[in-house]
XYZ file of C-alpha atoms in Angstrom:
749
model
C 0.000 0.000 0.000
C 2.837 2.375 0.770
C 4.350 1.835 -2.669
C 1.043 2.729 -4.340
C 0.589 5.759 -2.117
C 4.100 7.003 -2.962
C 3.529 6.409 -6.685
C 0.306 8.438 -6.602
C 2.144 11.263 -4.858
C 4.881 11.102 -7.507
C 2.206 11.381 -10.201
C 0.653 14.400 -8.514
C 4.076 16.007 -8.127
C 4.853 15.364 -11.803
C 1.661 17.082 -12.975
C 1.715 20.033 -10.606
C 2.945 22.467 -13.289
C 0.569 21.261 -16.009
C -2.976 22.650 -16.536
C -4.631 19.619 -14.947
C -6.416 18.624 -11.738
C -5.761 15.282 -10.054
C -8.151 13.341 -7.861
C -8.541 9.759 -6.710
C -12.358 9.714 -6.698
C -15.021 11.058 -9.035
C -18.805 10.451 -9.074
C -18.739 8.168 -12.089
C -21.606 6.121 -13.512
C -20.069 2.817 -14.651
C -22.132 0.263 -16.606
C -21.860 -3.465 -16.003
C -19.035 -5.157 -17.830
C -17.349 -1.900 -18.735
C -13.587 -1.768 -18.569
C -13.836 1.157 -16.153
C -15.499 -1.102 -13.618
C -12.423 -3.354 -13.693
C -10.016 -0.662 -12.597
C -7.945 -1.435 -9.558
C -8.267 0.232 -6.179
C -5.316 2.505 -6.901
C -6.465 4.816 -9.701
C -5.662 8.467 -10.367
C -8.025 10.661 -12.412
C -6.324 13.552 -14.205
C -8.802 16.175 -15.424
C -7.619 18.208 -18.434
C -8.584 21.786 -17.642
C -8.274 22.968 -21.250
C -10.773 20.394 -22.467
C -14.132 20.025 -20.862
C -15.194 16.514 -19.761
C -11.861 14.868 -20.636
C -9.864 12.772 -18.163
C -6.626 10.781 -18.294
C -7.046 7.736 -16.056
C -3.872 6.239 -14.546
C -4.404 2.687 -13.284
C -1.672 1.404 -10.915
C -1.192 -2.336 -10.559
C 1.538 -4.722 -9.493
C 3.633 -6.286 -12.211
C 2.852 -10.006 -12.605
C 6.535 -10.833 -12.931
C 7.864 -8.592 -10.181
C 5.670 -7.802 -7.161
C 7.919 -4.892 -6.255
C 7.337 -3.157 -9.605
C 4.257 -1.011 -10.254
C 2.827 -1.007 -13.783
C 1.012 2.113 -14.991
C -1.768 1.808 -17.574
C -3.181 4.969 -19.169
C -6.702 5.535 -20.457
C -8.414 8.532 -22.029
C -11.966 8.996 -20.813
C -14.662 11.421 -21.888
C -17.641 11.927 -19.616
C -21.003 13.627 -19.726
C -23.028 14.940 -16.793
C -26.011 12.811 -15.838
C -28.606 13.513 -13.179
C -30.012 10.605 -11.192
C -33.679 9.866 -10.492
C -34.821 9.466 -6.905
C -35.013 5.671 -6.984
C -31.428 5.444 -8.210
C -30.299 7.747 -5.434
C -31.992 5.420 -2.934
C -30.361 2.393 -4.489
C -26.984 4.089 -4.382
C -27.322 4.849 -0.692
C -28.304 1.288 0.204
C -24.806 0.080 0.885
C -21.518 -0.920 -0.558
C -23.023 -3.933 -2.248
C -25.134 -1.743 -4.546
C -22.104 0.424 -5.187
C -20.085 -2.551 -6.252
C -21.532 -2.455 -9.725
C -24.638 -4.583 -9.718
C -27.031 -3.697 -12.528
C -30.765 -3.931 -12.025
C -31.837 -1.907 -15.055
C -32.857 -2.922 -18.546
C -30.842 -3.561 -21.663
C -28.019 -1.240 -22.562
C -27.511 0.516 -25.897
C -24.130 1.717 -27.191
C -23.595 5.444 -27.310
C -21.044 5.517 -30.111
C -17.530 4.601 -31.080
C -14.489 6.114 -29.495
C -12.399 8.837 -31.044
C -8.783 8.105 -32.109
C -6.287 10.506 -30.641
C -3.342 10.157 -32.940
C -2.081 8.441 -35.989
C 0.096 6.263 -33.821
C -1.469 3.075 -32.582
C -3.811 3.301 -29.617
C -5.620 0.703 -27.608
C -9.076 -0.638 -28.032
C -12.142 1.432 -27.346
C -15.243 0.395 -25.518
C -18.752 1.491 -26.329
C -20.838 2.777 -23.454
C -24.439 1.858 -22.632
C -26.722 4.787 -22.002
C -29.113 3.112 -19.570
C -27.188 2.097 -16.457
C -27.331 2.255 -12.694
C -24.752 4.483 -10.990
C -21.857 2.851 -9.263
C -19.098 4.450 -7.299
C -15.744 5.050 -8.903
C -14.215 3.682 -5.727
C -14.920 0.090 -6.730
C -12.570 -2.211 -4.834
C -11.510 0.449 -2.363
C -11.546 0.076 1.387
C -14.792 0.060 3.327
C -13.844 3.333 5.013
C -13.609 5.110 1.684
C -16.892 3.577 0.541
C -18.585 4.707 3.731
C -17.248 8.230 3.208
C -18.739 8.240 -0.274
C -22.100 7.136 1.101
C -22.279 9.890 3.708
C -22.039 12.660 1.099
C -23.756 11.655 -2.108
C -23.196 14.054 -5.023
C -26.164 15.730 -6.633
C -24.928 15.015 -10.181
C -22.938 12.160 -11.663
C -20.694 11.722 -14.669
C -21.548 9.149 -17.300
C -18.764 7.519 -19.297
C -19.045 8.475 -22.953
C -15.779 7.058 -24.353
C -13.051 5.040 -22.706
C -9.843 4.463 -24.684
C -6.643 2.718 -23.653
C -3.544 4.595 -24.763
C -0.512 2.978 -26.380
C 2.290 4.331 -24.233
C 5.123 3.125 -26.456
C 3.651 4.749 -29.582
C 3.084 7.998 -27.705
C 6.534 8.216 -26.140
C 8.293 7.215 -29.353
C 6.174 9.396 -31.623
C 7.473 11.954 -34.145
C 7.345 14.763 -31.581
C 9.494 12.952 -29.029
C 12.835 14.598 -28.546
C 15.777 12.155 -28.734
C 19.202 12.954 -27.380
C 21.425 12.631 -30.463
C 24.548 12.338 -28.323
C 23.446 8.876 -27.237
C 23.371 7.616 -30.821
C 26.316 5.967 -32.546
C 27.436 6.670 -36.089
C 25.137 3.936 -37.364
C 22.109 5.463 -35.703
C 21.966 2.933 -32.869
C 22.047 3.814 -29.208
C 25.431 3.770 -27.519
C 26.121 1.609 -24.547
C 25.473 3.292 -21.258
C 28.958 2.574 -19.959
C 30.748 3.431 -23.170
C 31.582 6.947 -22.177
C 31.743 8.420 -18.722
C 31.776 11.895 -20.259
C 28.431 11.271 -21.932
C 26.907 10.069 -18.693
C 28.148 13.166 -16.937
C 26.332 15.390 -19.459
C 22.984 13.634 -19.122
C 20.326 15.784 -17.437
C 19.371 14.723 -13.968
C 15.705 14.529 -13.095
C 14.225 14.480 -9.632
C 13.365 11.088 -8.271
C 9.661 11.835 -8.100
C 9.336 12.937 -11.742
C 7.645 10.419 -14.071
C 8.464 11.579 -17.586
C 6.190 9.023 -19.223
C 3.137 10.390 -17.399
C 3.969 13.996 -18.263
C 4.435 13.039 -21.899
C 1.112 11.181 -22.069
C -0.829 14.048 -20.496
C 0.792 16.623 -22.797
C 0.131 14.320 -25.745
C -3.590 14.191 -24.980
C -3.769 17.889 -24.200
C -2.371 18.785 -27.624
C -4.279 16.319 -29.776
C -7.791 16.350 -28.341
C -8.892 19.520 -30.268
C -7.681 18.071 -33.562
C -9.376 14.757 -32.888
C -12.646 16.569 -32.258
C -12.077 18.541 -35.442
C -11.457 15.477 -37.597
C -14.582 13.810 -36.250
C -16.641 16.873 -37.144
C -15.138 16.970 -40.643
C -16.049 13.318 -41.108
C -19.629 14.037 -40.098
C -19.854 16.669 -42.835
C -18.244 14.384 -45.452
C -15.256 16.699 -45.865
C -12.253 14.747 -47.101
C -9.080 15.444 -45.116
C -5.655 13.905 -44.466
C -6.022 13.604 -40.713
C -3.913 15.255 -38.079
C -0.322 15.842 -39.171
C 2.775 17.399 -37.675
C 4.128 20.503 -39.319
C 7.746 20.873 -40.366
C 10.271 20.801 -37.513
C 7.498 19.814 -35.123
C 6.294 23.392 -34.708
C 2.572 22.693 -34.698
C -0.176 20.256 -35.550
C -2.379 20.712 -38.582
C -5.223 19.157 -40.517
C -5.147 19.430 -44.295
C -8.403 19.298 -46.205
C -8.137 17.501 -49.522
C -11.109 19.203 -51.195
C -13.616 21.716 -49.917
C -17.279 21.063 -50.722
C -19.207 23.105 -53.255
C -20.924 26.092 -51.682
C -24.587 26.940 -51.686
C -26.002 28.432 -54.919
C -22.673 28.282 -56.729
C -22.491 28.134 -60.482
C -20.780 25.102 -61.963
C -18.158 27.211 -63.727
C -17.364 29.088 -60.525
C -17.048 25.906 -58.466
C -14.756 24.266 -61.019
C -12.550 27.353 -61.381
C -12.240 27.869 -57.620
C -11.417 24.225 -56.946
C -8.740 24.358 -59.640
C -7.253 27.551 -58.168
C -7.182 26.229 -54.577
C -3.764 24.849 -53.729
C -4.402 23.871 -50.118
C -6.632 24.336 -47.109
C -4.955 23.925 -43.718
C -6.409 24.137 -40.211
C -4.132 25.041 -37.311
C -4.561 25.931 -33.668
C -2.949 29.145 -32.472
C -1.905 28.853 -28.841
C 0.131 32.016 -28.314
C -1.882 34.946 -27.060
C -5.552 34.318 -27.739
C -6.212 30.662 -28.440
C -7.974 30.444 -31.782
C -8.391 28.257 -34.829
C -6.736 29.389 -38.028
C -7.939 28.320 -41.468
C -5.489 29.065 -44.270
C -6.580 28.859 -47.900
C -3.853 29.117 -50.525
C -4.896 30.126 -54.048
C -3.079 30.524 -57.323
C -3.863 32.201 -60.663
C -5.574 35.261 -59.199
C -8.058 36.535 -61.820
C -7.521 40.244 -61.052
C -4.236 42.125 -60.618
C -4.168 44.168 -57.426
C -2.315 47.394 -56.692
C -1.518 46.262 -53.157
C 2.105 45.052 -52.822
C 0.988 42.311 -50.436
C -1.366 40.839 -53.027
C 1.131 40.235 -55.787
C 2.749 36.980 -56.712
C 1.580 33.583 -57.909
C 0.657 32.347 -54.414
C -2.115 34.060 -52.447
C -2.731 32.870 -48.867
C -6.022 33.850 -47.222
C -6.468 33.333 -43.461
C -9.545 33.237 -41.239
C -9.521 33.207 -37.438
C -12.147 31.518 -35.263
C -12.571 31.579 -31.514
C -11.471 28.390 -29.776
C -13.532 29.017 -26.622
C -13.541 25.827 -24.522
C -12.951 23.515 -27.475
C -16.059 21.416 -26.878
C -17.689 19.357 -29.593
C -20.446 21.917 -30.034
C -17.967 24.768 -30.332
C -15.823 22.879 -32.842
C -18.943 22.167 -34.896
C -19.760 25.867 -34.811
C -16.220 26.657 -35.960
C -16.516 24.285 -38.917
C -19.840 25.867 -39.830
C -18.265 29.327 -39.791
C -15.419 28.070 -41.966
C -17.895 26.705 -44.512
C -19.712 30.037 -44.486
C -16.452 31.852 -45.207
C -15.722 29.380 -47.980
C -19.170 30.107 -49.390
C -18.366 33.823 -49.187
C -15.166 33.289 -51.151
C -17.046 31.356 -53.821
C -19.760 33.963 -54.370
C -17.250 36.795 -54.660
C -14.960 34.708 -56.840
C -17.831 34.139 -59.268
C -18.505 37.831 -59.964
C -14.778 38.590 -60.046
C -14.238 35.811 -62.560
C -16.876 37.266 -64.893
C -15.400 40.738 -64.515
C -11.926 39.448 -65.334
C -13.308 37.658 -68.376
C -14.937 40.880 -69.574
C -11.655 42.727 -69.181
C -9.724 40.014 -70.939
C -12.019 39.816 -73.935
C -12.190 43.584 -74.266
C -15.912 43.565 -74.996
C -16.688 46.486 -72.697
C -15.168 49.750 -73.920
C -16.201 53.253 -72.971
C -16.832 55.660 -75.834
C -15.320 53.070 -78.213
C -11.863 54.149 -77.167
C -9.160 51.747 -76.079
C -7.787 54.397 -73.724
C -11.169 54.690 -71.988
C -11.633 51.025 -71.179
C -12.922 49.799 -67.858
C -9.408 49.527 -66.456
C -8.956 53.255 -67.037
C -12.181 54.016 -65.177
C -11.415 51.980 -62.039
C -8.362 50.806 -60.137
C -8.331 47.445 -58.397
C -6.981 48.588 -55.069
C -7.385 45.270 -53.287
C -8.724 41.767 -53.839
C -8.334 39.524 -50.807
C -10.833 36.818 -51.853
C -12.922 38.100 -48.939
C -13.712 41.465 -50.513
C -12.967 43.498 -53.616
C -12.051 47.192 -53.346
C -12.324 49.361 -56.472
C -11.152 52.967 -56.777
C -12.856 55.351 -59.179
C -13.665 58.994 -59.704
C -11.274 61.897 -59.348
C -7.760 60.649 -58.520
C -9.385 57.223 -58.016
C -9.967 58.380 -54.458
C -13.570 57.178 -54.167
C -13.826 53.506 -53.294
C -16.486 50.811 -53.356
C -16.022 47.579 -51.416
C -17.900 44.497 -52.616
C -18.346 41.573 -50.239
C -20.804 38.762 -49.593
C -22.740 38.563 -46.327
C -23.772 35.003 -45.574
C -26.409 35.899 -42.985
C -28.381 37.846 -45.599
C -27.297 35.753 -48.598
C -26.624 38.833 -50.683
C -23.819 41.168 -51.695
C -23.132 44.379 -49.832
C -21.553 47.547 -51.189
C -19.646 49.908 -48.906
C -18.630 53.315 -50.267
C -15.785 55.417 -48.920
C -12.943 57.753 -49.796
C -9.189 57.503 -49.491
C -6.488 60.077 -50.128
C -7.093 63.469 -51.718
C -10.743 63.739 -52.749
C -13.073 66.373 -54.134
C -15.519 65.893 -51.239
C -15.338 64.695 -47.672
C -17.598 61.713 -48.378
C -18.318 59.457 -51.293
C -21.176 60.933 -53.370
C -22.562 57.465 -54.059
C -23.569 57.012 -50.431
C -26.797 58.778 -51.434
C -27.752 55.954 -53.811
C -25.962 53.121 -51.991
C -29.157 51.106 -51.258
C -30.247 51.360 -54.892
C -26.823 50.353 -56.204
C -26.673 47.411 -53.821
C -30.140 46.195 -54.787
C -29.407 46.449 -58.496
C -26.036 44.723 -58.107
C -27.693 41.766 -56.418
C -30.022 41.570 -59.405
C -27.474 41.551 -62.233
C -24.285 40.616 -60.260
C -22.048 42.229 -62.846
C -19.113 44.342 -61.728
C -18.764 45.728 -65.256
C -22.336 47.061 -65.144
C -21.676 48.524 -61.704
C -18.559 50.283 -62.992
C -20.522 51.834 -65.856
C -23.194 53.112 -63.465
C -20.544 54.562 -61.152
C -18.930 56.292 -64.108
C -22.213 57.809 -65.347
C -23.402 58.987 -61.917
C -20.205 60.095 -60.166
C -19.996 63.640 -61.577
C -23.754 64.434 -61.267
C -23.906 63.180 -57.680
C -20.745 65.059 -56.798
C -22.340 68.251 -58.131
C -25.661 67.687 -56.340
C -23.965 67.015 -53.012
C -22.509 70.521 -53.151
C -25.992 71.981 -52.664
C -26.844 72.925 -49.061
C -29.160 70.659 -47.127
C -29.318 72.579 -43.838
C -32.868 72.952 -42.484
C -34.414 76.425 -42.360
C -37.162 77.867 -40.182
C -40.095 79.910 -41.400
C -40.539 78.153 -44.732
C -44.088 77.028 -43.936
C -46.224 80.121 -43.405
C -48.746 78.415 -41.111
C -46.031 76.652 -39.079
C -42.945 78.867 -39.147
C -41.153 76.915 -36.399
C -41.080 73.666 -38.388
C -37.648 73.258 -40.045
C -37.552 72.413 -43.733
C -34.431 71.296 -45.562
C -33.177 73.482 -48.369
C -32.295 70.692 -50.814
C -33.162 67.018 -50.444
C -31.978 64.288 -52.832
C -34.516 61.468 -53.173
C -33.096 58.542 -55.177
C -35.548 56.665 -57.377
C -32.895 54.330 -58.747
C -29.140 54.366 -59.157
C -29.448 56.700 -62.187
C -32.742 58.474 -61.429
C -32.876 61.231 -58.795
C -35.394 63.793 -57.591
C -34.061 67.050 -56.153
C -36.567 68.752 -53.839
C -36.239 72.429 -52.916
C -37.986 73.543 -49.702
C -40.723 70.928 -50.155
C -42.137 73.126 -52.924
C -40.246 72.523 -56.157
C -38.745 69.315 -57.477
C -36.319 68.573 -60.291
C -36.284 65.189 -61.985
C -32.705 64.245 -62.942
C -31.866 61.228 -65.083
C -28.190 60.270 -65.495
C -27.420 59.094 -69.003
C -24.335 57.645 -70.669
C -21.735 59.649 -72.551
C -21.526 62.332 -69.874
C -25.050 63.816 -69.970
C -27.947 64.274 -67.580
C -31.591 64.910 -68.429
C -33.234 67.528 -66.197
C -36.949 68.290 -66.149
C -39.579 69.671 -63.800
C -40.589 66.815 -61.546
C -43.889 68.468 -60.641
C -45.360 67.132 -63.872
C -46.308 63.555 -64.514
C -43.980 61.442 -66.603
C -46.937 59.914 -68.424
C -49.035 63.019 -69.033
C -46.945 66.152 -69.357
C -50.051 68.359 -69.166
C -50.855 67.335 -65.581
C -49.077 68.323 -62.419
C -48.749 65.885 -59.554
C -49.780 66.787 -56.055
C -47.551 68.239 -53.322
C -45.277 70.120 -55.741
C -45.520 73.368 -57.697
C -44.308 73.846 -61.292
C -41.238 76.025 -61.699
C -41.805 78.988 -63.989
C -38.888 79.790 -66.278
C -37.034 76.551 -65.590
C -36.430 75.740 -69.244
C -35.071 79.231 -69.902
C -32.739 78.911 -66.925
C -31.467 75.488 -67.980
C -30.931 76.649 -71.552
C -28.217 79.008 -70.307
C -26.143 75.953 -69.331
C -26.693 73.888 -72.461
C -23.470 73.564 -74.465
C -23.051 72.723 -78.121
C -22.646 68.987 -77.561
C -26.022 68.816 -75.839
C -27.649 70.956 -78.528
C -26.636 68.468 -81.179
C -28.472 65.646 -79.392
C -31.802 67.366 -78.976
C -33.642 70.326 -80.478
C -36.321 72.235 -78.704
C -39.869 71.503 -79.842
C -41.903 74.392 -81.193
C -44.997 73.286 -79.256
C -43.372 73.674 -75.855
C -44.372 76.362 -73.414
C -41.974 77.505 -70.692
C -44.612 79.305 -68.625
C -47.429 77.181 -67.212
C -50.522 78.878 -65.842
C -50.577 79.927 -62.225
C -51.394 77.148 -59.768
C -55.050 76.776 -58.905
C -55.788 77.716 -55.283
C -56.174 74.802 -52.926
C -59.780 75.596 -52.012
C -60.897 75.589 -55.626
C -59.310 72.225 -56.313
C -60.916 70.446 -53.369
C -64.399 70.380 -54.869
C -63.320 68.616 -58.051
C -63.068 64.813 -58.309
C -59.535 64.995 -59.641
C -58.205 67.471 -57.141
C -54.903 65.618 -56.850
C -53.860 66.606 -60.377
C -54.365 70.028 -61.960
C -55.381 69.994 -65.620
C -53.331 72.386 -67.755
C -53.831 73.516 -71.328
C -53.304 70.791 -73.898
C -49.906 72.082 -74.802
C -46.830 70.418 -73.421
C -44.943 72.614 -70.977
C -41.280 72.988 -71.888
C -39.897 72.116 -68.449
C -41.780 68.803 -68.539
C -39.559 67.786 -71.461
C -36.055 66.751 -70.308
C -33.215 69.160 -71.019
C -29.846 67.567 -71.706
C -26.938 69.022 -69.777
C -23.351 67.919 -69.686
C -21.719 66.992 -66.400
C -19.687 70.178 -66.534
C -22.791 72.317 -67.056
C -24.602 70.679 -64.139
C -21.593 71.215 -61.905
C -21.505 74.883 -62.930
C -25.176 75.257 -62.012
C -24.637 73.661 -58.582
C -21.290 75.248 -57.726
C -21.255 78.113 -55.245
C -19.968 81.418 -56.589
C -20.253 80.265 -60.197
C -22.340 83.218 -61.316
C -25.157 82.516 -63.692
C -23.135 80.038 -65.685
C -23.971 81.660 -68.987
C -21.840 83.475 -71.504
C -20.874 86.110 -68.943
C -18.751 83.542 -67.100
C -18.352 82.711 -63.477
C -18.689 85.299 -60.788
C -21.088 87.460 -62.763
C -22.640 90.479 -61.145
C -26.160 90.013 -59.885
C -28.836 92.674 -59.814
C -27.411 95.904 -58.539
C -23.830 94.671 -58.814
C -23.356 92.769 -55.559
C -21.829 89.323 -55.616
C -23.430 86.288 -54.022
C -20.548 83.797 -53.798
C -22.276 81.781 -51.088
C -25.055 80.561 -53.385
C -25.035 78.470 -56.527
C -26.880 79.586 -59.686
C -29.520 76.882 -59.206
C -30.094 77.927 -55.620
C -30.398 81.591 -56.594
C -32.867 80.820 -59.362
C -35.098 78.624 -57.198
C -34.810 81.120 -54.351
C -36.045 83.927 -56.603
C -38.944 81.816 -57.856
C -39.833 80.882 -54.285
C -39.618 84.522 -53.139
C -41.730 85.712 -56.049
C -44.393 83.214 -55.076
C -44.278 84.426 -51.457
C -44.532 88.049 -52.571
C -47.554 87.178 -54.693
C -49.303 85.691 -51.642
C -48.480 88.699 -49.432
C -49.763 91.208 -51.975
C -53.008 89.297 -52.384
C -53.592 89.354 -48.636
C -52.897 93.099 -48.217
C -55.852 95.501 -48.423
C -53.649 98.452 -49.405
C -52.452 96.773 -52.602
C -54.261 95.699 -55.731
C -53.006 92.842 -57.840
C -52.915 93.622 -61.551
C -53.137 91.098 -64.360
C -49.717 89.946 -65.534
C -48.658 91.427 -68.819
C -46.231 88.535 -69.368
C -45.586 85.217 -67.642
C -43.442 85.245 -64.522
C -44.076 88.918 -63.728
C -45.923 90.257 -60.666
C -47.715 93.593 -61.103
C -49.588 95.346 -58.329
C -50.563 98.890 -57.483
C -50.412 100.847 -54.259
C -52.113 104.196 -53.727
C -49.750 106.239 -55.872
C -47.311 103.688 -57.323
C -47.522 100.855 -59.800
C -44.990 98.082 -59.141
C -43.562 95.432 -61.428
C -41.399 92.601 -60.018
C -39.604 90.303 -62.456
C -36.523 88.168 -62.855
C -33.378 89.500 -64.414
C -33.767 88.327 -68.030
C -29.997 88.022 -68.479
C -29.269 85.719 -65.545
C -32.668 84.641 -64.106
C -30.971 84.727 -60.705
C -32.203 87.978 -59.164
C -35.489 89.833 -58.674
C -35.876 93.472 -59.722
C -38.519 96.074 -58.940
C -39.652 98.664 -61.475
C -41.769 101.558 -60.141
C -43.963 103.965 -62.020
C -46.352 106.655 -60.781
C -50.022 105.715 -60.926
C -51.255 109.212 -59.988
C -49.892 112.679 -60.633
C -46.384 112.593 -62.049
C -45.068 115.261 -59.721
C -45.836 113.325 -56.512
C -42.637 111.198 -56.657
C -39.263 112.365 -57.835
C -37.170 110.139 -60.094
C -34.449 109.919 -57.456
C -36.973 108.653 -54.893
C -38.195 105.936 -57.225
C -34.635 104.849 -57.940
C -33.935 104.751 -54.215
C -36.885 102.412 -53.636
C -35.785 100.196 -56.521
C -32.251 99.984 -55.187
C -33.596 99.202 -51.718
C -35.592 96.281 -53.125
C -32.636 95.042 -55.163
C -30.328 95.235 -52.153
C -32.727 93.335 -49.927
C -33.263 90.546 -52.434
C -29.529 90.229 -53.155
C -28.366 90.161 -49.546
C -28.516 87.094 -47.402
C -31.816 88.109 -45.798
C -33.981 86.852 -48.622
C -31.910 84.941 -51.110
C -32.136 81.115 -51.050
C -30.769 79.315 -48.039
C -29.904 82.492 -46.113
C -33.426 83.836 -45.853
C -36.580 82.362 -44.423
C -40.262 82.707 -45.128
C -40.762 84.766 -42.015
C -38.133 87.249 -43.161
C -39.684 87.324 -46.615
C -43.133 88.064 -45.228
C -41.745 90.792 -43.001
C -39.936 92.392 -45.919
C -43.047 92.205 -48.088
C -45.121 93.747 -45.299
C -42.580 96.544 -44.915
C -42.660 97.082 -48.659
C -46.442 97.244 -48.593
C -46.367 99.876 -45.858
C -43.700 101.806 -47.747
C -45.772 101.825 -50.932
C -48.895 102.871 -49.060
C -47.230 105.930 -47.578
C-alpha cells in the first residue's frame, strides 16, 4: 500500500505544473461489464482543464513478474453529466453492495464509437451503454472510503461516454518525441550506457519523483484532443481530409483538407474554377496569445491584378480566425460551420470577379469606343483579398467601393468610402448606396456597376454641393417647423429627384456619354399636361437650364416648337378640393417645356450647382447680380429657385394686403400690383434669371414722386433681395413676409 501511495504522490508532483487537476475519486456512472469497472483500487483521475469533460485515467497495478514493480496503464476517458432519479439515489445509498456495480436496469444501448487521438497506434475502445445504474468510482476500495462516499452523495454524476486505452510506447516514441542525439552511434543505434563516462556526466538529472512518461502522455492528450474533435466533425460533414499531421520541424499540428465542398447556390463554372485555383486548405490551432483556430486557404492564378504590394505573386494565402472558446464538440462544430460560411463567401465573390476578369480580358466592354477609356482606365483594383474586392474610381481614383458577400443575408453588400485626396469629404454614391446594392444583387455584374458609377459620379458630386441645412419659417402656417433646403430622393441608381424647400422638385436622369436629363418633376412622366400633387411647377425653368446647355447637348436634342416655358398659375387649394380629380391640376393641352427633359453635360450641371459660379452663362463665373453685388455663397440653381420661391411668397403677401391691388400679368413670370400712388412690377433678371428686380412707375400725378426717390426704392428692393436676408438658403419665409409687409407699408405711404 505504501508503494502505491508514494507512486500516486509522484504522479501528482509530476503534474503540478501542467494545466490539470488530479483526484482519486469522481462520481462516475459505470455500466456493467465496462472496462472502467475493472479498474484497480489505486487509480488516479487527471482532469484536463483545457478540455471540458476529458480525463486521463492512470491505473496502478503490481507487475505479474515482479511484485515490487508497479505497472502504470493509461486511459483517455470522456464523460457527460447525468442527473439521477430518486429511486437510483436510494439504491446508491443502500450500501456498498449496490455500489459494487450490480445492474438492475434494462438492456443497454451503445452510445457511439471512441475517437482516435493520434495516428500512432492506440488501444481498443469500448462502447458505453446509455441506460445504467450508478456505481461508485471507488470500486474495490476500502470500506472506510466507501462509507465516506455514502455519507455525502453528489447531486450530479458523470456518465462515461468514451473510454480508450492509450498505447504508451507509440506515444513516447512518436514523431514529436525529442531524442538525445549524443546517445546515438554513427550507425544510428544507441550507444552503450557505460561506453563513455563523459556522456553520462552530461545527461540531465531529473528528480526522483518525476515520471516523464506520465507527463508526456498528459501533454500528448492535451495537444491532440482539439484536432481529434475537429477530424470527427469533418467526417460528419463528409469533408475529405488527411487527418492530423505534424508541421515541419514539429512546430505545430495541422489538418489538411483535400477538397472543400461546393458552396450553396454556386455556379458550376465558378465551383470548377475555384477548386482548380485552390492549392491547399490547412487548419491550425494558435496557442500564443488568444487561443484560436486558423484556417489558411492558398490560391493561385488570381483573376484580377491588385495594386496592393501584399497581393502580388503567384501564391495568395487567405487566413480566417475563429474563436477556440472551450474547445467542446459543439464549439468545434460551430467553428466548422463558420469556416464553410467563409468558404461560401469566397465562392460567391470569386464568381462575380471571374466574370469581370473575363470581360476585361475579352475587351468587350469599352467606354466611348476608345481603347484608352476602357474599364481599367475608369477603375483601379486597389485590393482583392478573396474576402472582398475594393475598387477605386472617380477623381484621382480616391472614391472607393467595397464588394463583399454577407452570408447571414445571402446577398452582396456595397460599402462606399474615400481615401487620399478627394473632391468631397464623403463618397457621393452614399446617397444611392441602397439602390446600387439592390441592383447589383439583381445583375451581379461588376462591369455594369462600374458603368453606373462612371455615369453617376460627376452628377452626384455636383448635387452634393448643394446645401441641405434645415431652415425655419418656410411654412407660413407653421414657421417653427424646419424644412431642408435641398433634399436628394433617389428613385434608382441613375434616377434622382431634387426637392427644394418641399415646394419645387427637379427630376434628374443620369445618361451615358456624360449627360444628364433635367426636367420639372412636378409634372407627370406619363401626361406632361398634368401636375402631380404636393409640388408646384417652376416657372422659367427651361429658360434657366438653356443658359447651361453647351453645343454637344444641342446636337443631341432640339427644342420643340410646341413647348411652353410658362405654365398657368397654380389653382388655389380651395378651388381644387371640390373637383373629383383634385390631386392633379389639368393644364392647357400644350406640353410645358420644363416637362420635357433638357440635356446638360456633367460640366454644365456642376456649374449650375457650384457656389460662386455666377449665372453660368456666356458672362462667365462670378457674374454680377442685380445691382452689382456678388453672391458667392449661393449656386446659380439655388439663386434661381430662391427667386422663384420669393416671387411666389410676394404674390401671396400682396393678395392678402388691403392696401395693394393685384394687376393682371402682362407677361408670364411677372408680378404687377398697385399701391395708392405707385404701380410696381417685379420680375426676374432676363440676363441671368438669378435675381429679382422692382420697377416703379407713378399711378397718380407725375409730380408726386421724384425720379431719385423711385430709384432709391428700386435699389432698396434690389439690395434686400440680393443680400442674405432673402436669397435662397440664407433667408426664411418669415423674413420674406416681413420684408413684403414693410414694402407694402412703404408703398402705401
